[in-house]
Structure formats: structure tokens, C-alpha cells
XYZ file of C-alpha atoms in Angstrom:
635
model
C 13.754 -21.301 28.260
C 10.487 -22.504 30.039
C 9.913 -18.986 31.670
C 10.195 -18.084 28.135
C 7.663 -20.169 26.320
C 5.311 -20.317 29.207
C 5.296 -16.131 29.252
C 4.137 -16.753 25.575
C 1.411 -19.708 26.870
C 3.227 -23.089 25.888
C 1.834 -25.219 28.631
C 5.761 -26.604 29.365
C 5.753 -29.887 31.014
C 8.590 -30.603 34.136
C 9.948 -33.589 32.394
C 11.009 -31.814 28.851
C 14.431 -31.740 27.756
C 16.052 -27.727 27.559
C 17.285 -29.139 23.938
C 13.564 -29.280 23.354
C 12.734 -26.608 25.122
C 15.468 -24.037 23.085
C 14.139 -25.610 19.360
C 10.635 -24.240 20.258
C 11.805 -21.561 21.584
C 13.782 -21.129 18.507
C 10.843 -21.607 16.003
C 8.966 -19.309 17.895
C 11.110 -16.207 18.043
C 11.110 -15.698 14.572
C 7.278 -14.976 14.342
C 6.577 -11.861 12.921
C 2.482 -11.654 13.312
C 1.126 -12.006 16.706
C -1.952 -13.453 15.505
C 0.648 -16.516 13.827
C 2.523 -16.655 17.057
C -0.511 -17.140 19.399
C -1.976 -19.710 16.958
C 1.671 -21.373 16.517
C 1.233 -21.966 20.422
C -1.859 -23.280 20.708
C -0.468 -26.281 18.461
C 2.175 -26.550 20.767
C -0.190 -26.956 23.104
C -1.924 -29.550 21.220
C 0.983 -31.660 20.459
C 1.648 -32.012 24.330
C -1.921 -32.671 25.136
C -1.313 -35.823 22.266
C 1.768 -36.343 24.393
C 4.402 -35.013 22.044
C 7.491 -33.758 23.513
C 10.176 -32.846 20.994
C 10.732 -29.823 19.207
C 10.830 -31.412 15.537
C 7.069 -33.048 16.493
C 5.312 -29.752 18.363
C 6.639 -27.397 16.150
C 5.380 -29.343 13.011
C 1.958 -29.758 14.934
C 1.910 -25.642 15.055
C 2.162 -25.894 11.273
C -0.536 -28.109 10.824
C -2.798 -25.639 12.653
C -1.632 -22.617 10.898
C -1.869 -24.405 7.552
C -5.575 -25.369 8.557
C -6.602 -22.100 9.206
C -5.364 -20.795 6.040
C -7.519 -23.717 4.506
C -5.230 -26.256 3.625
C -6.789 -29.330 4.402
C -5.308 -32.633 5.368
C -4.228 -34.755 2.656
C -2.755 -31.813 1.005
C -0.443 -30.641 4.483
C 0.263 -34.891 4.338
C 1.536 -34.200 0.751
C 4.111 -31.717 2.448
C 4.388 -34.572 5.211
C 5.544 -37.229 2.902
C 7.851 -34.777 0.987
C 10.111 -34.291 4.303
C 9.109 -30.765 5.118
C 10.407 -29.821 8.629
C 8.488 -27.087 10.207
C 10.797 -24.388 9.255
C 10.503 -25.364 5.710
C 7.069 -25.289 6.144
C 6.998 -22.055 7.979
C 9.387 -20.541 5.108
C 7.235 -21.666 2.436
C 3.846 -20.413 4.327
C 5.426 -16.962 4.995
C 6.339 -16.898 1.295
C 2.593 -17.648 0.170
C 1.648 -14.873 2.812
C 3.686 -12.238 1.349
C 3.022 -12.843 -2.157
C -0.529 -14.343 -2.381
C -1.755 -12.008 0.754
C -5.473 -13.247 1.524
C -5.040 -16.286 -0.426
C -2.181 -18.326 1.157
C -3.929 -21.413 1.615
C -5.024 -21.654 -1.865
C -1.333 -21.729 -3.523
C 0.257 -23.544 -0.411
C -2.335 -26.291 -1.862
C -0.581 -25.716 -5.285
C 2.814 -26.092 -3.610
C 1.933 -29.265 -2.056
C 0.073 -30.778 -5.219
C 4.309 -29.953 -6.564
C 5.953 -31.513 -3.526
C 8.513 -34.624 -3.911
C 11.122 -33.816 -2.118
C 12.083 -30.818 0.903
C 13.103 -28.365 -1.908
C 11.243 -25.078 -0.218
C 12.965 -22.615 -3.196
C 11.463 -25.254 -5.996
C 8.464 -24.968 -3.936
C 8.867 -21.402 -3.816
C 9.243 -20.873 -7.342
C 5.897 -23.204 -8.301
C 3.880 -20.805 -6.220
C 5.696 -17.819 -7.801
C 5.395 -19.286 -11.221
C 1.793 -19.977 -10.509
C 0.576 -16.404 -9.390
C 2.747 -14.532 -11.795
C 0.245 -17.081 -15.157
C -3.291 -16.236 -12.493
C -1.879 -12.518 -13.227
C -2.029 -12.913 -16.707
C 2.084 -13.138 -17.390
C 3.085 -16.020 -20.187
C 5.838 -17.552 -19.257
C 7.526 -19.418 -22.139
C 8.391 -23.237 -21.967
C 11.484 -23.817 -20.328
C 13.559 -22.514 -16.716
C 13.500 -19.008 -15.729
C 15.622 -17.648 -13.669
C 13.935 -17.460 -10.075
C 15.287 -14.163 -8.636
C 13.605 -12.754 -11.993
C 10.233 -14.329 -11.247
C 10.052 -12.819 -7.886
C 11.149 -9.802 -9.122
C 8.239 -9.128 -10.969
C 6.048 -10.453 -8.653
C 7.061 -7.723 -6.323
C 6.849 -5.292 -9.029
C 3.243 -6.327 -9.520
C 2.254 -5.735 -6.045
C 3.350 -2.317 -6.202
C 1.538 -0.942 -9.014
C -2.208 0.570 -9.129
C -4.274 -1.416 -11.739
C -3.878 0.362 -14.871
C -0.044 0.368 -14.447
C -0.186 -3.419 -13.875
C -1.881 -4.025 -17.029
C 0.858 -2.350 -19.117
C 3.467 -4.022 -16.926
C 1.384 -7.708 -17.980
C 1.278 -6.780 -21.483
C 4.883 -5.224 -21.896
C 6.389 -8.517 -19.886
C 4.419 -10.735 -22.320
C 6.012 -9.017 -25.391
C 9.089 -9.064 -24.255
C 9.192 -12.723 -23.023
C 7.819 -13.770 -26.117
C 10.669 -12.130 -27.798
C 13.252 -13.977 -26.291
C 13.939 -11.228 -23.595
C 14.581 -12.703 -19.677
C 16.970 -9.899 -18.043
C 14.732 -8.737 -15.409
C 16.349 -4.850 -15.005
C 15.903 -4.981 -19.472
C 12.682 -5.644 -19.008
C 11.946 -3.475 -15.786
C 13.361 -0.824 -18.063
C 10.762 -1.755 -20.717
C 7.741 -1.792 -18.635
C 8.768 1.981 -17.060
C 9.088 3.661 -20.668
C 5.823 1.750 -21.937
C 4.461 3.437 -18.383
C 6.558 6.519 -19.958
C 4.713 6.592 -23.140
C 1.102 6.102 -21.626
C 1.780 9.388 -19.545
C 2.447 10.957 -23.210
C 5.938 11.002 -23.164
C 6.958 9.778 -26.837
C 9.491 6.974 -27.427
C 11.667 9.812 -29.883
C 11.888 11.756 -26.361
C 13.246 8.685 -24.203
C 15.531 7.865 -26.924
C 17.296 11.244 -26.588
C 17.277 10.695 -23.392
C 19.597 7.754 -23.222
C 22.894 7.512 -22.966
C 25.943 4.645 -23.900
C 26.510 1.982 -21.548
C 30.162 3.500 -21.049
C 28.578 6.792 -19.527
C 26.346 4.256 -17.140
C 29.093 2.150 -16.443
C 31.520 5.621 -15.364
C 28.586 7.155 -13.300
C 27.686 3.849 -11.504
C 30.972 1.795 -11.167
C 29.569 -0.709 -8.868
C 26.560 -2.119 -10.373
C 25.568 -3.845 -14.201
C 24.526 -1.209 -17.048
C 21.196 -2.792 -17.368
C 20.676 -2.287 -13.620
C 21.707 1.524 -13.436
C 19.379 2.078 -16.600
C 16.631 0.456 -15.360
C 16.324 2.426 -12.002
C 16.623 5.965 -13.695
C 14.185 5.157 -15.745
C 11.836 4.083 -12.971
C 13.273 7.229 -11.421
C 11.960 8.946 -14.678
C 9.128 7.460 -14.330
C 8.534 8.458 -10.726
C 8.867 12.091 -11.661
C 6.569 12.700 -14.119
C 3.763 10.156 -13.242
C 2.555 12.526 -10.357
C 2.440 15.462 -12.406
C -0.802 16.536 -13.588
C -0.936 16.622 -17.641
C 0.060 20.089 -18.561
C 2.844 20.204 -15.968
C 4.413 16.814 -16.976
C 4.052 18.162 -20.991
C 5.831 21.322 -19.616
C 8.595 19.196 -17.824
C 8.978 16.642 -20.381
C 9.184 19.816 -22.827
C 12.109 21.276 -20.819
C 13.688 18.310 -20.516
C 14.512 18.069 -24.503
C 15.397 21.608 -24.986
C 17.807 21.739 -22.351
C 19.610 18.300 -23.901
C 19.290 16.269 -20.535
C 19.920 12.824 -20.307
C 19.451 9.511 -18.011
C 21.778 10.564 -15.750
C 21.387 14.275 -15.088
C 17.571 15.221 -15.648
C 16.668 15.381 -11.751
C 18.578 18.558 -12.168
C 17.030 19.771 -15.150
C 13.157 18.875 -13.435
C 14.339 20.546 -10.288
C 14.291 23.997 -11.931
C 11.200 23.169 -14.179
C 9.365 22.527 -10.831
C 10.761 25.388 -9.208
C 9.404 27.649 -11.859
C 5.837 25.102 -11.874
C 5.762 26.088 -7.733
C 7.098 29.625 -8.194
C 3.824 30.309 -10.628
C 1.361 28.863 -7.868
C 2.504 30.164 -5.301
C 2.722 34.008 -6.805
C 5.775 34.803 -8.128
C 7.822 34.740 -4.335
C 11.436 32.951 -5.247
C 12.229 33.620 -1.534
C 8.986 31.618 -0.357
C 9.396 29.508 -2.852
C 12.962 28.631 -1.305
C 11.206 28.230 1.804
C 8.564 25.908 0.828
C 11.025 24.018 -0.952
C 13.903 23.549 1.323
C 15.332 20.096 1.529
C 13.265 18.428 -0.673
C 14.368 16.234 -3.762
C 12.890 16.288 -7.057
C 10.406 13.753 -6.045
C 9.164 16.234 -3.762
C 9.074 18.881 -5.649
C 6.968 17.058 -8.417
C 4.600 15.890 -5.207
C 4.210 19.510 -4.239
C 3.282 20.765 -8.003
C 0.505 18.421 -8.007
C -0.577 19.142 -4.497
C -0.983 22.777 -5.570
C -1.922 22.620 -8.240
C -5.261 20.136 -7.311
C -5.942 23.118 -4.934
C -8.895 24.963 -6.177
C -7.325 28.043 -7.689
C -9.435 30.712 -5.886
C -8.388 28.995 -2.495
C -4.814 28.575 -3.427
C -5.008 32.656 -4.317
C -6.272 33.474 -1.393
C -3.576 31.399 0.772
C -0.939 33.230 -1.091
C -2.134 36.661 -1.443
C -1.060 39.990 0.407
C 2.410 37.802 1.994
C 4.664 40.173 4.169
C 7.569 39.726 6.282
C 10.363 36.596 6.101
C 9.653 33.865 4.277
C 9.457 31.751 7.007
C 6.901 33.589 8.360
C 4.822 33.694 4.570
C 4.791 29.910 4.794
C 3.422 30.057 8.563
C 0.668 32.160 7.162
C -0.442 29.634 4.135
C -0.404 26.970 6.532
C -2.649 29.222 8.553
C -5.286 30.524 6.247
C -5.066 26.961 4.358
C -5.713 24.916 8.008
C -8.722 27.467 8.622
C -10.300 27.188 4.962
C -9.945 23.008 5.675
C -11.896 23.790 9.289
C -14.533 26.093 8.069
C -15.019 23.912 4.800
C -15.058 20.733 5.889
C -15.717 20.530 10.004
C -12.479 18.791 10.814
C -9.848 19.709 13.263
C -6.105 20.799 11.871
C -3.819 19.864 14.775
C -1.471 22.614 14.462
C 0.682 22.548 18.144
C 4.064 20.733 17.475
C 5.462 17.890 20.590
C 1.913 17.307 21.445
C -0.113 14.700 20.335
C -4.115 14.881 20.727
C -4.651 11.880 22.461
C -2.179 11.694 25.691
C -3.215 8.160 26.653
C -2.688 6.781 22.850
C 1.442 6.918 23.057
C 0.921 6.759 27.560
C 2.248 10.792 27.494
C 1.080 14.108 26.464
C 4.419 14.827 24.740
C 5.783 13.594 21.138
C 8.886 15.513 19.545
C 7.511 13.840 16.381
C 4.243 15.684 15.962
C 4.838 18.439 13.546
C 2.868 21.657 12.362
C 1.453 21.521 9.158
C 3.191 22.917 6.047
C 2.308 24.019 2.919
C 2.440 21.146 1.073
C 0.603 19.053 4.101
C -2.480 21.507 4.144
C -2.847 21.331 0.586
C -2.789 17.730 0.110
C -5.144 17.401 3.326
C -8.083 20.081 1.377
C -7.783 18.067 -2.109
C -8.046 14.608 -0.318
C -11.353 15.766 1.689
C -12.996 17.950 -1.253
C -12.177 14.452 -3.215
C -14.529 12.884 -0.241
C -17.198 15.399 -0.107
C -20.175 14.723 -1.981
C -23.281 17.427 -2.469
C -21.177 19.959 0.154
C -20.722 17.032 2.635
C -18.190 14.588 3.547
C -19.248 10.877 4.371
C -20.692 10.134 7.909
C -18.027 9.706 10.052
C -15.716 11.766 9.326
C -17.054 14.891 10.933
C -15.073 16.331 13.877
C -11.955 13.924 12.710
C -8.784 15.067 13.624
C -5.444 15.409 11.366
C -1.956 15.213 13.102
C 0.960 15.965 10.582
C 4.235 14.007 12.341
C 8.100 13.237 10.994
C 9.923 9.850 11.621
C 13.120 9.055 12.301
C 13.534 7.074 9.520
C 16.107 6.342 7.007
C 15.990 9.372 4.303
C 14.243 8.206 1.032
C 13.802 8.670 -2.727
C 16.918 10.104 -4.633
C 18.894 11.070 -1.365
C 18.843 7.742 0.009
C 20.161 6.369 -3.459
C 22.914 8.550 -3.733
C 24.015 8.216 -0.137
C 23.378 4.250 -0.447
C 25.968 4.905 -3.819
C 28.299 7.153 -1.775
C 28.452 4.492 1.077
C 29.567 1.819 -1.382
C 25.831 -0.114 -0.175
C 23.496 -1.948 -2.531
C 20.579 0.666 -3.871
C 18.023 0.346 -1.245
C 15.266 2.173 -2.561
C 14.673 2.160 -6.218
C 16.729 -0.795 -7.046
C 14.049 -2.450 -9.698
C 12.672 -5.162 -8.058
C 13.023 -4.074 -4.499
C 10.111 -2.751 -2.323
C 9.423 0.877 -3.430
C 8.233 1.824 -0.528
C 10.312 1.637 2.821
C 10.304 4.466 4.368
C 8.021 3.636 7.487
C 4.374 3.686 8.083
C 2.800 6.827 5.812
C -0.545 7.133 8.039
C -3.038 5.703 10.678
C -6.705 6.218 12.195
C -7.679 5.875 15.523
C -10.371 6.268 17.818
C -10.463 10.015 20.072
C -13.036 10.453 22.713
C -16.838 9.746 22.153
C -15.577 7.366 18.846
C -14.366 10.274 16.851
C -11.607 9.910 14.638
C -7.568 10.861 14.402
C -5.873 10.738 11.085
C -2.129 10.555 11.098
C -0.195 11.931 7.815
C 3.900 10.837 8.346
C 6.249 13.149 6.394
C 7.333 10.085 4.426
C 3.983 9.913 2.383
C 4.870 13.200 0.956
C 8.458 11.930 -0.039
C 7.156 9.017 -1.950
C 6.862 8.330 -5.731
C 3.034 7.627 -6.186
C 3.385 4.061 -7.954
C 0.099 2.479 -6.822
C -1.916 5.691 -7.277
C -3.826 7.642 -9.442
C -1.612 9.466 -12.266
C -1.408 13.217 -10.771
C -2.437 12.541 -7.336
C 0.393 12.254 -4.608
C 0.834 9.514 -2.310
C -0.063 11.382 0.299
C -3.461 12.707 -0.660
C -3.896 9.039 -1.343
C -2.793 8.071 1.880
C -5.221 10.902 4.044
C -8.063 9.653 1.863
C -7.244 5.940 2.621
C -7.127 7.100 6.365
C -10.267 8.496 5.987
C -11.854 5.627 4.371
C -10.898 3.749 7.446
C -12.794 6.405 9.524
C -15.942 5.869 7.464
C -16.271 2.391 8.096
C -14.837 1.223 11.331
C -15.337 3.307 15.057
C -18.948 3.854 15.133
C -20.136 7.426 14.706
C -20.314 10.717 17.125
C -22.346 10.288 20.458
C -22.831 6.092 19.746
C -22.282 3.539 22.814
C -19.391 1.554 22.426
C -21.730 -1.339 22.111
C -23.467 0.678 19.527
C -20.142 1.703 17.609
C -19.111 -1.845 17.629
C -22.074 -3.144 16.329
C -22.384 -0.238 13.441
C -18.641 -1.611 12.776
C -19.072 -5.348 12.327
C -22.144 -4.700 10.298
C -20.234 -2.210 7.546
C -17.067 -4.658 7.574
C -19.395 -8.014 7.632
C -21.014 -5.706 4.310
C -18.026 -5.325 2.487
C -16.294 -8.553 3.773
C -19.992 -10.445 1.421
C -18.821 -8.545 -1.627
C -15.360 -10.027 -1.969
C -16.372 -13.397 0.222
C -13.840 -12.519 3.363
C -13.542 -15.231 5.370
C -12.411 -16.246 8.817
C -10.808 -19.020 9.991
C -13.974 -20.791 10.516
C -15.718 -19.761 7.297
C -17.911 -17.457 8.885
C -17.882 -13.870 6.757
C -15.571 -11.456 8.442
C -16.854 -8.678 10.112
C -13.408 -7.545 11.420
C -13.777 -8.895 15.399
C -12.706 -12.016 16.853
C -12.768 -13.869 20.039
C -9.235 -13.236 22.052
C -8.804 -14.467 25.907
C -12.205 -14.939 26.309
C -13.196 -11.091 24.931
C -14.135 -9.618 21.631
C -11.786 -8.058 20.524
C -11.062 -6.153 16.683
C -8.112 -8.004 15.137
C -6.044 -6.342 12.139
C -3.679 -8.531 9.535
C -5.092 -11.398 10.746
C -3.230 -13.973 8.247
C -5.595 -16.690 8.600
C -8.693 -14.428 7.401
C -9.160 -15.018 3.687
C -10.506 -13.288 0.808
C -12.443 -15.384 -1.984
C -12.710 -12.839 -4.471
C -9.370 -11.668 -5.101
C -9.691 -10.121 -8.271
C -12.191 -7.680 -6.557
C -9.419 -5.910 -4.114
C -7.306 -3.037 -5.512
C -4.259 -3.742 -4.781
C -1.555 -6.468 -2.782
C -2.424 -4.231 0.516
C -5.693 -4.235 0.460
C -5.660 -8.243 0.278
C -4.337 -8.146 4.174
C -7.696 -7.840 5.243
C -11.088 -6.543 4.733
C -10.904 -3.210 6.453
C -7.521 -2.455 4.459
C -9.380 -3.632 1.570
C -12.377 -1.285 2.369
C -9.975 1.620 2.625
C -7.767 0.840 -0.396
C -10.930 0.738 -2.462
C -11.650 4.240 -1.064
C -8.788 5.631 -2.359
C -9.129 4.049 -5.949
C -13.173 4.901 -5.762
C -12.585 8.950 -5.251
C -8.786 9.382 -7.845
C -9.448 6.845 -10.062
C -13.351 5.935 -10.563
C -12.859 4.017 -13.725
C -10.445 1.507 -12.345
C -12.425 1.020 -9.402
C -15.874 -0.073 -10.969
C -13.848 -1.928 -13.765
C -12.812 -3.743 -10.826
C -15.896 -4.738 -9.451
C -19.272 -2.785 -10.107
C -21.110 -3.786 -6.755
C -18.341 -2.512 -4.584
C -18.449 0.420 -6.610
C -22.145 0.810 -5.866
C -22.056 -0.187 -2.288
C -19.542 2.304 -1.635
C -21.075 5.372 -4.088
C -24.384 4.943 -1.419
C -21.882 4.728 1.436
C -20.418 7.436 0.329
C -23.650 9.937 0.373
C -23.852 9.200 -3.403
C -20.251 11.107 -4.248
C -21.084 10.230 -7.796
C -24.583 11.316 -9.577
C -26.673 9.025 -11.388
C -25.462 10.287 -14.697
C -21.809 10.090 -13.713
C -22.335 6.133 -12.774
C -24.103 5.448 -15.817
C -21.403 7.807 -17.763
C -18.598 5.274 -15.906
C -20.512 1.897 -16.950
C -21.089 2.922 -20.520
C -17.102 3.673 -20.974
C -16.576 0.104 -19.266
C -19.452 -1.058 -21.742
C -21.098 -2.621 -18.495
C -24.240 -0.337 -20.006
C -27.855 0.164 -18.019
C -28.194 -3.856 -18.418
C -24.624 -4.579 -16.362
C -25.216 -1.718 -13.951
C -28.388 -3.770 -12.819
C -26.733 -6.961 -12.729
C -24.568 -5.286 -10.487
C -26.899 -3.693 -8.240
C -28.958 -6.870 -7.593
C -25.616 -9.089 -7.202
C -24.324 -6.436 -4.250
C -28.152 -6.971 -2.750
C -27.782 -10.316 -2.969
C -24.322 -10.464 -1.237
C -25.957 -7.800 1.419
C -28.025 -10.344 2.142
C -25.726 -12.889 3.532
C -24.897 -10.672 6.153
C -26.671 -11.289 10.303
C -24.400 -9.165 12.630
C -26.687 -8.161 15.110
């Protein structure tokens, strides 16, 4: 136990107890952020400088640091003192606040302790839940809710890109208001209202149901309101990724051929089929190809990958096919990865089992890099003609490389449900309520040689229902444009020093850490690097670094810190320009000039007058982001 906790840097003195020694060690194997863990130790280590020596005393010193850094001063962490919080009450609660108000934990732990009389951490739990869910803009009615509800649609809300969040906020409201607390009823509301804003008419889900006998036959093990609420998420899903014509083409289809709740995945899967067999030129046996193992959520991913593709390029990809269809497909990804080269100066890494950068994984080998496909290629060329503004793309991103690769991960979207239902296991996936997304990381960006970029797309992206993005783009065009927004700002550029590249770096994240006041853990702005063992070093999910202007980040992922931030704004900014300067106007501006000004004069003003921000609010704006700018002394 002392070889232990000194390996992690508790300074162990001879004389302490091993029932000491195993309740730190205890409280400290639990950690899940490095950055926590490190920090949890250095309270150790200032508890037995103040002569502490039990477990119960240096662990709750820990706390007291961690809670400091995330701005929790003392008389409130005394408030949590005098209530009888141990430390792994406290450390419950704080990873709570963490998850749920990312960037802002300090703040609602300050609510929590304002609440505490007593060491109830799930009352506790439940103020801070009740508390974000009324900052979000939900009414909750006089009286108790059930908690497992509450959180329920807190994790909802952090899943969901900021128009869909305002219908969920205003369909929860009605529904409260009328009496209604089931949480899968009113997940089930929220997903048609999401239904009907995508044009799909409340006549047409009606049809579409089916009695709770038929629910209760098909899904034996779980409540009615449960199984109807995740097909119509699953609905949902399916048609929110389509683009417009498609979807009215598929939702079309869907009432002639009579379909219901429970069967229309089949019915989509041969709409799509016949969607994919038009773009790609009439080939059912390529088609086949393409196709092969991939659900309906694929499927409806793929339609709007190709179709996003300019038509003359798609054409040309498909035209004048010969030989097996394996070989057709080889070909697209071929003459697609050369257009993206010749286009747009980036490297396609086509070789499978090798990955670009040997010393990144410590060997030259990796049976998880892939070859492009199809559907890969054509999601990479819409996400960088998204990026490229006046026939460019944004500095930076020139000479990137894009690695495709698989993961051994647990199989996702509808297959995972129905094995989950076929194993007798709860629904792991699309269970309403649960995280959408867990099928592994979907993409990364790293530094090559001479600070050029690699972008890493994961198969799972292009499995994925596209919840927090743009209606009709797919998660995984999302995803290579968030990579890329990641390349933009942090690395340096081509040919720089790495003094130079680091300084460049700090400067753009100090930049866009003044327009949503980020924060470190000494109030200084953030400019993404931080002293470690006596180096500089760039830190990532920091929990202690906090954002001040919440409202201005796009979504619960950006709020980790300002570089995810930077690069979830990227993604909103290029699919979704509306959202993203209704969101906040001088990131909107700072980024447009980042970006080689992707959008034109006219366009901004076009974008403002919509938002009726008008000429007046555009300069209000522009001299607030200068004024933020301004704060900003990274050398």
C-alpha cells in the first residue's frame, strides 16, 4: 500500500497505520481524471505536512483542494463540513456536478452546499439537478418529482444540438404543466414534436402507432411506455439525418406501405436502398456492396453523405464501373480519395494495418487502420468543401492527414438493441434517457512531423444517429469537421518552431478562452497550457478549468474545455450558421475571420437580420469580441 501511493506521489510517512494507508489508497483508485487524481494528492500531501494522518482527515483535505479549484470557496465547502459530508460523499456529489454542469461545477456545488443539512448526497444530487434542469429553462411544478426522471432529462438535454433542445424545453414544459411526469411519455412527446419539426405530420405518427398489447407481445420484458418511447426516438433517428426531399420520400413510403412502430426499419431499409441505388447509378450489385452490414441507421447516414456530394463529383465517382462489385467500390473510394487530394491539398491515408505516425501507438503496425470506403470518402469531401472558403480551406489544415480506422467495440444502433433484447439485457443504447452515444471515441487530431496535422475518423461515427447535429448532416461529417476545427486552432502551422507553434497555440485558445471567460484554476484566462513537473505542458479535460459564459458553448461537450469548445463551435459555425451566431454573435465573428471569412459580408448580415440582431447588433458584437480580444497577453 505505501509503494502504491508513493508511485502516485503521496509523501507516506514510516509511522502510518496500513488501515490508513488502504482508505487512501481506496479513495484514490477510483479517480477517473488524471488531472483530479494528481490534485487529490497534492492535498494528501498537505494534510500530512499539517500533520494529519488518517484516511477520513487527508482524504477530506484532497476535497477541499479540488473543491477550491473548481471555485468553491470556504464557508461554502464548511457548509458541506457541518452537514457531515465524508470525502466520498463529497467526491460523489463533485463528480455529479462535473458530469452534468461540465465547466461550471463549482458554481452548483455552491448551490448544493447553500441546500446542505444533513449527509444526504442523492437530496444533494437532486437540488443540483433540479437547479440546472429551471437555468435550462424547464418549469418544474410545485411539489416532488421523481429523481431518476429529473436526471433523465438532464441527460437528454446534453445530447441534443440547440434547436432540438429548445423543442425538448418547450414540449417538457407543456407536458409538465399538464399534469404529465412519466419520463419515457414524455421522452415520447419530445421525439414526435422533434418528428413534426422535420415535417412529419402528427396524422402520419398516429398511423404509425400501434396498441399497447402489440408493444407489450414484441417487447415482453420492459413497460409499454418504455418500448414506445425508444422507437420513436428510433424514428426519430432515421429520418432526422435525411436531407428534406429524401426524408418526405421515406416518410411517404412509410404510409403507403401501412408500417407501424414496430416494423418500419424494414420498410426505410428498402426506401434507402432505392435513395442509394439512384446515387450511386442504378448498380443493385454495388449497391449490395456498399451497403453490406449496415443497419438502417446507416443506410439513412449514407443517403445523406451522398447525397451532400456535389452531383457532378458523385457522377464522376460512379461512372464507367466494371468488374465485381467489390472491385466498383475500390474504384469510388479511389477516384473520390484523389478528387479530396487534388481539391483540397490533404492526404487520404489509404494503406490498411499501418498507421502514419509509427511512434504515436510505439509501432508501425495497427490491424485497426482501415481503407477508406465509400461512405468515408464522401463524408470526408462534404466536411472539407463545408470548411473551404473562397477555394481555400482555413490555415492549418493544409497537408493534414485523414486515417479511416474500426474499433473493437460493442456493435451499436439497432443491432446492439436487438441483441441486448435477444440476450434478455437492459437496452443499452437507445433506452430514453441513457447516453446515446457509446460506442467509443468517433475521432482525434494529432500532431505529424513539422506540426502538421492527423485526423482520425472511427467507423462508429458513421454508425451513429446524428442527435446533436445539424438536421441532414451525419455524425460523421460532423465529427471530421470538429477534428478539423481542432487542427485550425491548436499545433502551430507548417514549417513553425515548436516554440513558435506553441506560442501561435496559446494565443488562438487564450482568444477564444476571452469570449466565453475560460478560466483556470487561478483565474488567469485559459490558453490551453499549464505548468506540470516543473514543464509546460498542454493539458486536455482539465476539470478545474472553468467556463463563465456558459450559455455561449454549443453543446455539454464543448463545456469540457476551451479547445473542445473551439471545435464544437466549428462544427455548429459551418452545418448550422443560424444556431451558432444565435448563440453568441462575437464567436461567430471571431471565428468567420478565423475562418478566411467562410461567410460573405452579405451572408452575415443576411444571418443577423433573421436573428433580428440587425446592422446595430452586428456592431455591438464586433466591438464586444474586440474588447474581449483585448484581455488577452500570451506572449
Amino acid at each position: 500500500h505505501a509503494n502504491y501511493l508513493g508511485a502516485h506521489g503521496v509523501q507516506v510517512p514510516e509511522a502510518m497505520p496500513i488501515a490508513e494507508m488502504v482508505g487512501t489508497r481506496r479513495y484514490l483508485q477510483t479517480f477517473r481524471s488524471n488531472y483530479d487524481l494528481a490534485d487529490a494528492v497534492r492535498g494528501i500531501n498537505v494534510g500530512l505536512g499539517r500533520g494529519l494522518v488518517g484516511a477520513a482527515p487527508l482524504t477530506l483535505e484532497a476535497e477541499r483542494l479540488l473543491y477550491a479549484e473548481r471555485g468553491v470557496t470556504p464557508p461554502f465547502f464548511q457548509r458541506l463540513e457541518r452537514a457531515s459530508l465524508k470525502a466520498d460523499d463529497l467526491k460523489s456529489l463533485r463528480g455529479f456536478t462535473d458530469r452534468f454542469a461540465t465547466g461550471q461545477s463549482g458554481r452548483y456545488l455552491k448551490v448544493a452546499a447553500q441546500a446542505a443539512t444533513s449527509a444526504d448526497v442523492e437530496g444533494l444530487r437532486g437540488t443540483v439537478t433540479r437547479q440546472l434542469l429551471m437555468d435550462a429553462g424547464v418549469v418544474l411544478p410545485k411539489g416532488e418529482h421523481d429523481p431518476r426522471m429529473l436526471v433523465s432529462l438532464l441527460r437528454d438535454m446534453t445530447s441534443e444540438d440547440p434547436r432540438n433542445l429548445k423543442t425538448l424545453v418547450k414540449t417538457v414544459n407543456e407536458a409538465l404543466r399538464a399534469g404529465k411526469t412519466n419520463y419515457y411519455e414524455l421522452d415520447a412527446l419530445v421525439n414526435r414534436r422533434i418528428l413534426q419539426d422535420l415535417g412529419v405530420s402528427a396524422r402520419t405518427l398516429d398511423k404509425l402507432e400501434v396498441p399497447e398489447a402489440a408493444l407489450k407481445a414484441a417487447h415482453p420484458t420492459y413497460p409499454e411506455a418504455l418500448a414506445r418511447a425508444e422507437q420513436v426516438r428510433l424514428l426519430r433517428d432515421r429520418l432526422r439525418v435525411l436531407p428534406d426531399a429524401q426524408r418526405a420520400e421515406a416518410v411517404k413510403a412509410l404510409g403507403a406501405q401501412k408500417a407501424t412502430l414496430l416494423d418500419f426499419d424494414t420498410h426505410l431499409g428498402k426506401v434507402l436502398d432505392t435513395q442509394l441505388g439512384r446515387l450511386a447509378g442504378d448498380r443493385p450489385a454495388l449497391v449490395g456492396e456498399l451497403t453490406r452490414g449496415m443497419t438502417a441507421q446507416q443506410k439513412a447516414n449514407f443517403v445523406a453523405d451522398m447525397t451532400r456530394l456535389p452531383a457532378d463529383v458523385r457522377t464522376a465517382a460512379f461512372a464507367n464501373l466494371t468488374g465485381p462489385a467489390a472491385d466498383q467500390h475500390r474504384t469510388v473510394v479511389g477516384r473520390l480519395a484523389t478528387a479530396i487530394e487534388q481539391r483540397f491539398g490533404v492526404a487520404v491515408h489509404r494503406e490498411a494495418g499501418r498507421y502514419p505516425i509509427p511512434h504515436d501507438w510505439a509501432r508501425g503496425q495497427d490491424a485497426l487502420v482501415k481503407d477508406w470506403s465509400a461512405q468515408g470518402t464522401s463524408q470526408l469531401y462534404n466536411a472539407l468543401q463545408r470548411m473551404e472558403a473562397n477555394g481555400k480551406l482555413p490555415q492549418g489544415l493544409a497537408g493534414t492527414t485523414y486515417v479511416n480506422m474500426g474499433e473493437p467495440t460493442a456493435p451499436v444502433g439497432q443491432a446492439a438493441v436487438v441483441e441486448a433484447r435477444q440476450a434478455g439485457k437492459a437496452i443499452m443504447y437507445y433506452k430514453p434517457g441513457s447516453s446515446p452515444y457509446q460506442g467509443g471515441t468517433m475521432g482525434y487530431r494529432t500532431a505529424a512531423a513539422d506540426n502538421k496535422d492527423l485526423i482520425v475518423l472511427f467507423d462508429n461515427a458513421m454508425r451513429m444517429p446524428n442527435a446533436d447535429e445539424a438536421v441532414g448532416v451525419s455524425m460523421a461529417e460532423g465529427t471530421l469537421v470538429h477534428e478539423s476545427g481542432h487542427a485550425v486552432q491548436i499545433g502551430g502551422r507548417p514549417g513553425m518552431s515548436q516554440a513558435a507553434a506553441a506560442a501561435h497555440e496559446k494565443r488562438l485558445v487564450a482568444e477564444w478562452s476571452s469570449l466565453a471567460d475560460w478560466r483556470e484554476k487561478d483565474g488567469s484566462l485559459a490558453d490551453g497550457y499549464a505548468s506540470f513537473a516543473g514543464a509546460e505542458r498542454r493539458y486536455y479535460k482539465d476539470p478545474s478549468v472553468r467556463v463563465g459564459a456558459r450559455a455561449t458553448v454549443v453543446s455539454d461537450y464543448g463545456a469540457t474545455d476551451p479547445v473542445e469548445d473551439f471545435a464544437e463551435f466549428t462544427r455548429t459555425f459551418y452545418n448550422d450558421p443560424a444556431s451558432a451566431m444565435a448563440i453568441s454573435p462575437e464567436k461567430f465573428l471571431y471565428m468567420n475571420q478565423l475562418m478566411g471569412d467562410r461567410y460573405a459580408p452579405g451572408e452575415v448580415q443576411a444571418l443577423a437580420s433573421a436573428l433580428r440582431l440587425g446592422s446595430e447588433g452586428l456592431q455591438r458584437a464586433l466591438a464586444s469580441m474586440r474588447a474581449s480580444l483585448a484581455q488577452v497577453q500570451v506572449a
